[in-house]
């Protein structure tokens, strides 16, 4: 309905004017930088090709989805997931193209576990005969499967699972049974409402030799089990399965609970798969973690894109020391805003190089393993655990820091960060809790340090071994100033981080191995080990960036390093990795770096090339029409404004003229 | 529908068994401690009295509310708010009793601004004649009002508001007009769908002396304006008003946008109120901040209650150094879990004493002001700003830390933290952005330091002045070890915090006043000033706690102090507030404190007496029936499980047998 607000414009200078000025005021080329960041595996080209296809589907419109209830939102998510699969056929998309479409639509697919765990597990762990039988059905989605491992009472400790699979020698069947409530499967994605099959992990109980009634446990084993009828889609008798209910995020995912009552799995309805290669099981978890590490940069880049563009446009107060004429200051010109956003901008790049290196390590290790060489597995596993923990923490916390830096409007739906935040908050605890899996890093490092101490005279085996040995030799010469000049040399910055990590490792080694302190009392110290220096190496070896872009990337590297250093100043100081006077100089240096990066901030976030459709953010849109978009969402798209309410408390009626009381709302569910 | 899962129990030891053991294993009396914390203003007694009344109303059941859409949830919120007001009449509740009921129901009321800002502003700022006309209508809720100050383009900088109120001398009317889109009122609670009146803040434009066409701006002034028709509840002509749409939280609040098109306010439909006492305007903002400071403890206590109870019950892995028989370890026995939860438990108590002292300062200042003595206003304003920033940050971050410490189940709806988190995330940016308002603290402290320097020889005027002067004197004697022994003396801990705050203030004073550095370049340093030591004073002067409770409170004080100290170790070290060897000793000391506090953790959270109804948490319930409750929510209460879906991607149908396609969902809105 037209009204007088249709002709109103925001006050000047408006968003488009401001962003145009920002973009011409920097000599960084987003095109060049985006090519450097995102072209290696065809990502950019793929995004450009798939985007218009998904964007023209009305079902993929995000305009009103925040207003839906959980059941409605789940229906929408399922409808979208089906359409995506049909589009894949229609356009003959590769798996990567299909994943790109899914990424842009930005709903967690209810088929996610079918694709990511069910198919892969059967492909990699089933026998050839099993594969021949199952894969055609699975790949055509004739059957939809999930992966049911975690239980109500047990997550990380897989050995503690309670579901039993007892072998009945008479009928040649396995009997699945949940002896307790805590044995219920729990959190298993795609299984709550959608899947009709699942890989079910249960304690394998086999009769003891020569006995019919005594059973011995052989630990957790996977079984393929049909759990719903193929016609009615109702649970089979003896199976209780459903969706666990609302969560922080993942609204379109049907995480399941599932229990079995003496449920018989026979060769017609399911099979037992003996894991042939434990290393591969290990590998599939590592694969998921490596994916998470690789994805973190795009999550943080998305939040930083919104925060940089909006705070460049948003103005508040005149400069206290200025002449108080002219427009108010852009919020991004305040050091208190810069200190929250610009280090995160730098972090997004740090995450990028980390993700790249994680991917490279994963691929080379996989090749080794396929050749039968398992030596690099432990290193990769430790890397993927440490980086999963670090990267998801940086990204999850970074999204929230960006939101708060945007003040009031950051709390609104126009921020575009709500679903991103809600979904991403799962990452610090999922696929190995961040605090828990860093222990795996620590155990690995203690082992490396012990080896270094024991073989001090032998040649070094790798880079870590070399650094450890040098540290041990210097240590026995007594404490001495390191002579590092972190404010002047980027190389020394890296050495300082290395020194700190090594000193911490040695500390923990000393307490655990030499002083025999209990493992649990060391866990806190251990958590602090994992850190990144890939940023430096990547910049040092890169040949693709031009002079001005390269030099701003070096500034971002320094900002990331100094910001981290300042936050853990005492640790760096304690192990002699930075001098006190250098630490005293950090705040001024950080401020100086920020003022050099600031003019390029908009072009730097542009380089991530995150489409408006994915951002779904009034505050972060490319053209800067922040206020027009916020107003459009409020005035034209908000369904609540179609309802006229009855504000009189003494009347039970809620919607004016409906006569309907408030009590009816709850009964609708 | 009964099924085999009805008879299943969780594995042993179950929650009730575990919590019973925790409760008898500690000699802390929750009854004594809760009395100490919450009985002074009758809070506990009131909670006990109001709880059963609200709990028996079906409309206040929280069982399914997470599944509702925004429009449905808003309707429910309005229905509840009406019922609360009717219950107030029925039970002749006082304002405090009514607020207690609202607190327990835990919905942000769509009438919130009517009660908290509309009534108060008119009561305190209107003339006697205006009060006589308006208050009866307002207090009976015959008219419902809101407070419309913030605009789309301006929040913190009130002087920058764009809405105009131009005086028309011919008709004796004010003409309200929004010249731009950014002049739209925005965020104004209770106004989007509910209020029919609002206090509207606009730039007052009066004709220049002797001119009819030239106007001069007299800055922002408040007007009472009717905006909706009293019969139809539709916006009056010339007013565009609505709800701004979905947000992170506050789902039951109708935050508004509102624009005016040459809208005439005459004495029949509205009035202009000249603010008589600017100090009172100042006071009402301070009041809101003081309320937020006072409330923060209950928010954090709620999250910590859930986290402590759940992690005491949750078991995972056997002790690596133990005999590997017996049950798995309680998660709360891991130092990596303790280090996240126990310092927050200590923080809840620190927030309590801070809140108490804030309230006391507010009350005594208010009494002063009513006597015409405005001298303590600046101190109170600075306190309320600094503490609002600190306390909301600690509470908001603390809720998320608790959630992550609970692993996977923390991400589920059964955590009871989702709505708490979503609502509370508004607090760091609302009512004065945390980063911005700490500048007010800084400005105040710089002024105090300047005064101390200038009057070094004069007698000290207050405690801060005394500390500042002592610092200045010691400083001119050259740097010297402070001789503080923080690990041995609680008094020295406080002195160490004082010294650090003073040194930081002096630093900033030196740069701003002596070296004339620009304000903006100092803002980052300034943010670090505000901190708390009320905990110490309260424990030192308290006579109500018995020996064992008192001594555990001292341990909590130390944990809070040392944890803070460790996190800002380098700052403490830099200004000589703690020695390096003491800082080196902190981790061991913190671990030792945690092991002493751990056995009392459950009784300590019990002392906050947060009812299960308010917690609405499977993980945190008093009786420990965590898994039974999670299962009940999933299996019996989740409406998604009433729907059987069609999982075949090649079929457009979403709900099995309905024939309805996915596209219909979006069109429903």
Tab-separated table of C-alpha atoms in Angstrom, chain A residues 173-437:
chain	number	residue	atom	x	y	z
A	173	UNK	CA	19.998	-62.371	13.652
A	174	UNK	CA	21.334	-59.486	15.687
A	175	UNK	CA	18.987	-58.237	18.380
A	176	UNK	CA	19.213	-54.509	18.933
A	177	UNK	CA	18.088	-53.448	22.377
A	178	UNK	CA	18.169	-50.254	24.444
A	179	UNK	CA	18.469	-51.395	28.061
A	180	UNK	CA	18.158	-47.877	29.509
A	181	UNK	CA	16.819	-44.463	28.599
A	182	UNK	CA	20.349	-43.120	28.264
A	183	UNK	CA	20.952	-45.801	25.606
A	184	UNK	CA	18.624	-43.847	23.339
A	185	UNK	CA	20.362	-42.626	20.226
A	186	UNK	CA	20.379	-38.821	20.320
A	187	UNK	CA	21.366	-35.888	18.085
A	188	UNK	CA	21.541	-38.125	14.996
A	189	UNK	CA	20.835	-35.778	12.094
A	190	UNK	CA	18.398	-36.580	9.252
A	191	UNK	CA	16.928	-39.432	11.285
A	192	UNK	CA	14.275	-37.663	13.360
A	193	UNK	CA	11.692	-37.396	10.568
A	194	UNK	CA	13.361	-38.172	7.251
A	195	UNK	CA	15.609	-41.231	7.026
A	196	UNK	CA	14.255	-44.737	6.627
A	197	UNK	CA	17.625	-46.398	7.228
A	198	UNK	CA	20.538	-45.744	9.542
A	199	UNK	CA	23.991	-46.923	10.344
A	200	UNK	CA	23.510	-47.783	13.995
A	201	UNK	CA	26.503	-48.130	16.291
A	202	UNK	CA	25.963	-50.664	19.088
A	203	UNK	CA	27.974	-52.769	21.522
A	204	UNK	CA	28.503	-56.085	19.818
A	205	UNK	CA	27.666	-58.956	22.193
A	206	UNK	CA	28.701	-62.440	21.073
A	207	UNK	CA	28.241	-65.705	22.981
A	208	UNK	CA	31.312	-66.715	24.918
A	209	UNK	CA	33.023	-69.783	23.521
A	210	UNK	CA	31.011	-72.871	24.340
A	211	UNK	CA	28.228	-70.947	26.028
A	212	UNK	CA	24.698	-70.121	24.951
A	213	UNK	CA	23.753	-67.705	27.711
A	214	UNK	CA	26.945	-65.869	28.460
A	215	UNK	CA	27.913	-63.018	26.213
A	216	UNK	CA	31.106	-61.035	25.850
A	217	UNK	CA	31.213	-57.448	24.630
A	218	UNK	CA	33.349	-56.756	21.594
A	219	UNK	CA	32.954	-52.973	21.689
A	220	UNK	CA	30.998	-50.613	19.419
A	221	UNK	CA	30.249	-51.841	15.880
A	222	UNK	CA	28.206	-50.325	13.054
A	223	UNK	CA	25.068	-51.980	11.610
A	224	UNK	CA	22.904	-50.909	8.696
A	225	UNK	CA	19.319	-50.994	9.919
A	226	UNK	CA	15.992	-50.175	8.310
A	227	UNK	CA	13.999	-48.172	10.843
A	228	UNK	CA	10.930	-46.927	8.958
A	229	UNK	CA	8.462	-48.576	6.634
A	230	UNK	CA	9.165	-47.794	2.994
A	231	UNK	CA	5.485	-47.234	2.235
A	232	UNK	CA	3.976	-45.542	5.262
A	233	UNK	CA	7.219	-43.931	6.498
A	234	UNK	CA	6.157	-44.923	10.019
A	235	UNK	CA	8.687	-46.466	12.433
A	236	UNK	CA	8.927	-50.247	12.285
A	237	UNK	CA	7.579	-52.160	15.228
A	238	UNK	CA	10.153	-52.255	18.043
A	239	UNK	CA	11.621	-48.924	17.007
A	240	UNK	CA	10.809	-45.614	18.682
A	241	UNK	CA	12.254	-42.700	16.726
A	242	UNK	CA	11.561	-38.984	16.471
A	243	UNK	CA	12.945	-35.476	16.367
A	244	UNK	CA	14.477	-34.157	19.625
A	245	UNK	CA	12.885	-30.692	19.365
A	246	UNK	CA	14.000	-27.075	19.023
A	247	UNK	CA	17.684	-26.118	19.370
A	248	UNK	CA	19.784	-22.962	19.197
A	249	UNK	CA	20.075	-23.403	15.434
A	250	UNK	CA	19.834	-26.156	12.804
A	251	UNK	CA	16.101	-25.483	12.646
A	252	UNK	CA	15.753	-27.416	9.377
A	253	UNK	CA	17.592	-30.455	10.695
A	254	UNK	CA	15.713	-33.337	12.310
A	255	UNK	CA	18.188	-34.472	14.942
A	256	UNK	CA	16.836	-37.742	16.291
A	257	UNK	CA	16.265	-39.873	19.327
A	258	UNK	CA	15.881	-43.606	18.682
A	259	UNK	CA	15.411	-46.663	20.869
A	260	UNK	CA	15.061	-50.339	20.072
A	261	UNK	CA	12.999	-52.969	21.847
A	262	UNK	CA	14.538	-56.385	21.146
A	263	UNK	CA	14.549	-55.399	17.511
A	264	UNK	CA	15.765	-58.127	15.182
A	265	UNK	CA	18.059	-57.203	12.340
A	266	UNK	CA	18.115	-59.945	9.753
A	267	UNK	CA	19.873	-60.059	6.385
A	268	UNK	CA	16.711	-58.836	4.682
A	269	UNK	CA	16.348	-55.647	6.675
A	270	UNK	CA	19.912	-54.822	7.644
A	271	UNK	CA	23.516	-55.916	7.769
A	272	UNK	CA	26.486	-55.886	10.053
A	273	UNK	CA	29.611	-54.277	8.583
A	274	UNK	CA	32.935	-55.174	10.059
A	275	UNK	CA	35.157	-52.099	9.892
A	276	UNK	CA	37.981	-53.302	7.717
A	277	UNK	CA	40.340	-50.368	8.039
A	278	UNK	CA	40.315	-48.579	11.398
A	279	UNK	CA	42.509	-45.907	9.806
A	280	UNK	CA	39.645	-45.015	7.483
A	281	UNK	CA	37.204	-44.593	10.351
A	282	UNK	CA	39.754	-42.299	11.905
A	283	UNK	CA	40.033	-40.611	8.508
A	284	UNK	CA	36.328	-39.835	8.120
A	285	UNK	CA	36.200	-37.945	11.419
A	286	UNK	CA	39.333	-36.078	10.407
A	287	UNK	CA	37.699	-35.293	7.061
A	288	UNK	CA	34.710	-33.658	8.770
A	289	UNK	CA	37.025	-31.636	11.020
A	290	UNK	CA	39.154	-30.572	8.060
A	291	UNK	CA	35.984	-29.389	6.296
A	292	UNK	CA	35.008	-27.349	9.362
A	293	UNK	CA	38.479	-25.795	9.496
A	294	UNK	CA	38.298	-24.911	5.822
A	295	UNK	CA	34.836	-23.397	6.131
A	296	UNK	CA	35.518	-21.179	9.180
A	297	UNK	CA	37.089	-18.397	7.071
A	298	UNK	CA	33.872	-17.949	5.076
A	299	UNK	CA	31.786	-17.721	8.222
A	300	UNK	CA	33.974	-15.056	9.755
A	301	UNK	CA	34.378	-13.253	6.428
A	302	UNK	CA	30.602	-13.059	6.183
A	303	UNK	CA	30.235	-11.425	9.601
A	304	UNK	CA	33.156	-9.084	8.971
A	305	UNK	CA	31.720	-8.077	5.585
A	306	UNK	CA	28.501	-7.005	7.276
A	307	UNK	CA	30.303	-5.243	10.119
A	308	UNK	CA	32.764	-3.328	7.939
A	309	UNK	CA	30.200	-2.119	5.411
A	310	UNK	CA	27.675	-1.093	8.030
A	311	UNK	CA	30.094	0.686	10.343
A	312	UNK	CA	31.566	2.536	7.350
A	313	UNK	CA	28.067	3.854	6.607
A	314	UNK	CA	26.757	4.333	10.123
A	315	UNK	CA	27.593	7.747	11.571
A	316	UNK	CA	27.400	8.835	15.177
A	317	UNK	CA	28.718	11.946	16.937
A	318	UNK	CA	31.116	14.498	15.665
A	319	UNK	CA	34.841	14.210	16.358
A	320	UNK	CA	35.420	15.532	19.892
A	321	UNK	CA	38.689	17.081	18.783
A	322	UNK	CA	37.459	18.185	15.354
A	323	UNK	CA	35.798	21.405	14.152
A	324	UNK	CA	32.283	19.995	14.670
A	325	UNK	CA	31.116	21.035	11.233
A	326	UNK	CA	30.351	18.533	8.463
A	327	UNK	CA	28.764	15.123	8.877
A	328	UNK	CA	29.141	12.969	11.953
A	329	UNK	CA	32.005	10.485	12.103
A	330	UNK	CA	31.688	7.063	10.512
A	331	UNK	CA	31.554	4.578	13.346
A	332	UNK	CA	34.406	2.614	11.767
A	333	UNK	CA	36.672	5.606	12.285
A	334	UNK	CA	36.499	5.137	16.061
A	335	UNK	CA	39.453	3.138	17.393
A	336	UNK	CA	37.044	1.410	19.821
A	337	UNK	CA	35.164	0.024	16.826
A	338	UNK	CA	38.306	-0.702	14.809
A	339	UNK	CA	39.869	-2.726	17.626
A	340	UNK	CA	36.902	-5.067	17.531
A	341	UNK	CA	36.425	-5.437	13.784
A	342	UNK	CA	39.803	-5.010	12.091
A	343	UNK	CA	41.638	-7.766	13.992
A	344	UNK	CA	38.765	-10.047	12.935
A	345	UNK	CA	39.203	-8.935	9.346
A	346	UNK	CA	42.835	-9.978	9.715
A	347	UNK	CA	41.720	-13.213	11.384
A	348	UNK	CA	39.542	-14.120	8.397
A	349	UNK	CA	42.664	-14.086	6.241
A	350	UNK	CA	44.615	-16.046	8.849
A	351	UNK	CA	41.817	-18.642	8.832
A	352	UNK	CA	41.999	-18.759	5.065
A	353	UNK	CA	45.665	-19.739	4.962
A	354	UNK	CA	45.149	-22.167	7.817
A	355	UNK	CA	42.254	-23.764	5.974
A	356	UNK	CA	44.305	-24.066	2.804
A	357	UNK	CA	47.150	-25.737	4.645
A	358	UNK	CA	44.752	-28.078	6.473
A	359	UNK	CA	43.294	-29.140	3.151
A	360	UNK	CA	46.752	-29.749	1.679
A	361	UNK	CA	47.803	-31.847	4.668
A	362	UNK	CA	44.581	-33.841	4.466
A	363	UNK	CA	45.100	-34.597	0.800
A	364	UNK	CA	48.723	-35.611	1.094
A	365	UNK	CA	48.016	-37.790	4.128
A	366	UNK	CA	45.157	-39.471	2.327
A	367	UNK	CA	47.437	-40.269	-0.571
A	368	UNK	CA	49.992	-41.708	1.845
A	369	UNK	CA	47.347	-43.825	3.543
A	370	UNK	CA	46.068	-45.131	0.226
A	371	UNK	CA	49.646	-46.226	-0.469
A	372	UNK	CA	49.614	-48.048	2.861
A	373	UNK	CA	51.808	-45.506	4.639
A	374	UNK	CA	50.182	-44.518	7.935
A	375	UNK	CA	53.022	-42.490	9.448
A	376	UNK	CA	51.567	-39.034	8.840
A	377	UNK	CA	48.110	-39.929	10.246
A	378	UNK	CA	48.911	-38.928	13.829
A	379	UNK	CA	50.191	-35.537	12.730
A	380	UNK	CA	47.131	-34.891	10.572
A	381	UNK	CA	44.786	-36.009	13.315
A	382	UNK	CA	46.487	-33.688	15.797
A	383	UNK	CA	46.393	-30.797	13.300
A	384	UNK	CA	42.722	-31.277	12.466
A	385	UNK	CA	41.789	-31.420	16.167
A	386	UNK	CA	43.799	-28.381	17.176
A	387	UNK	CA	42.699	-26.302	14.224
A	388	UNK	CA	39.057	-27.335	14.496
A	389	UNK	CA	39.083	-26.097	18.063
A	390	UNK	CA	40.934	-22.872	17.329
A	391	UNK	CA	39.171	-21.917	14.099
A	392	UNK	CA	35.627	-22.575	15.302
A	393	UNK	CA	36.290	-20.622	18.468
A	394	UNK	CA	37.678	-17.661	16.539
A	395	UNK	CA	34.796	-17.713	14.063
A	396	UNK	CA	31.983	-18.245	16.593
A	397	UNK	CA	33.269	-15.573	18.959
A	398	UNK	CA	34.058	-13.313	16.009
A	399	UNK	CA	30.482	-13.353	14.712
A	400	UNK	CA	29.226	-12.182	18.100
A	401	UNK	CA	31.946	-9.528	18.400
A	402	UNK	CA	30.934	-8.168	14.994
A	403	UNK	CA	27.306	-8.106	16.036
A	404	UNK	CA	28.006	-6.165	19.210
A	405	UNK	CA	30.248	-3.731	17.349
A	406	UNK	CA	27.206	-2.794	15.261
A	407	UNK	CA	25.272	-1.546	18.276
A	408	UNK	CA	21.470	-1.646	18.259
A	409	UNK	CA	20.906	-2.656	14.639
A	410	UNK	CA	23.203	-5.630	15.167
A	411	UNK	CA	20.470	-7.110	17.390
A	412	UNK	CA	17.862	-6.867	14.627
A	413	UNK	CA	16.970	-9.422	11.996
A	414	UNK	CA	18.401	-7.098	9.343
A	415	UNK	CA	21.899	-7.883	10.583
A	416	UNK	CA	21.782	-11.148	8.662
A	417	UNK	CA	23.739	-12.755	11.467
A	418	UNK	CA	20.982	-14.469	13.450
A	419	UNK	CA	20.720	-17.769	11.596
A	420	UNK	CA	24.462	-17.772	10.901
A	421	UNK	CA	25.117	-17.329	14.604
A	422	UNK	CA	22.507	-19.848	15.733
A	423	UNK	CA	23.756	-22.505	13.347
A	424	UNK	CA	27.438	-21.837	13.896
A	425	UNK	CA	27.233	-21.968	17.677
A	426	UNK	CA	27.029	-25.731	17.301
A	427	UNK	CA	30.542	-25.872	15.908
A	428	UNK	CA	32.600	-25.422	19.106
A	429	UNK	CA	30.980	-28.508	20.642
A	430	UNK	CA	30.123	-30.731	17.661
A	431	UNK	CA	32.413	-33.320	15.996
A	432	UNK	CA	34.643	-33.395	19.057
A	433	UNK	CA	34.205	-30.784	21.766
A	434	UNK	CA	36.795	-28.017	21.365
A	435	UNK	CA	38.138	-28.356	24.885
A	436	UNK	CA	38.307	-32.099	24.687
A	437	UNK	CA	40.007	-32.561	21.356
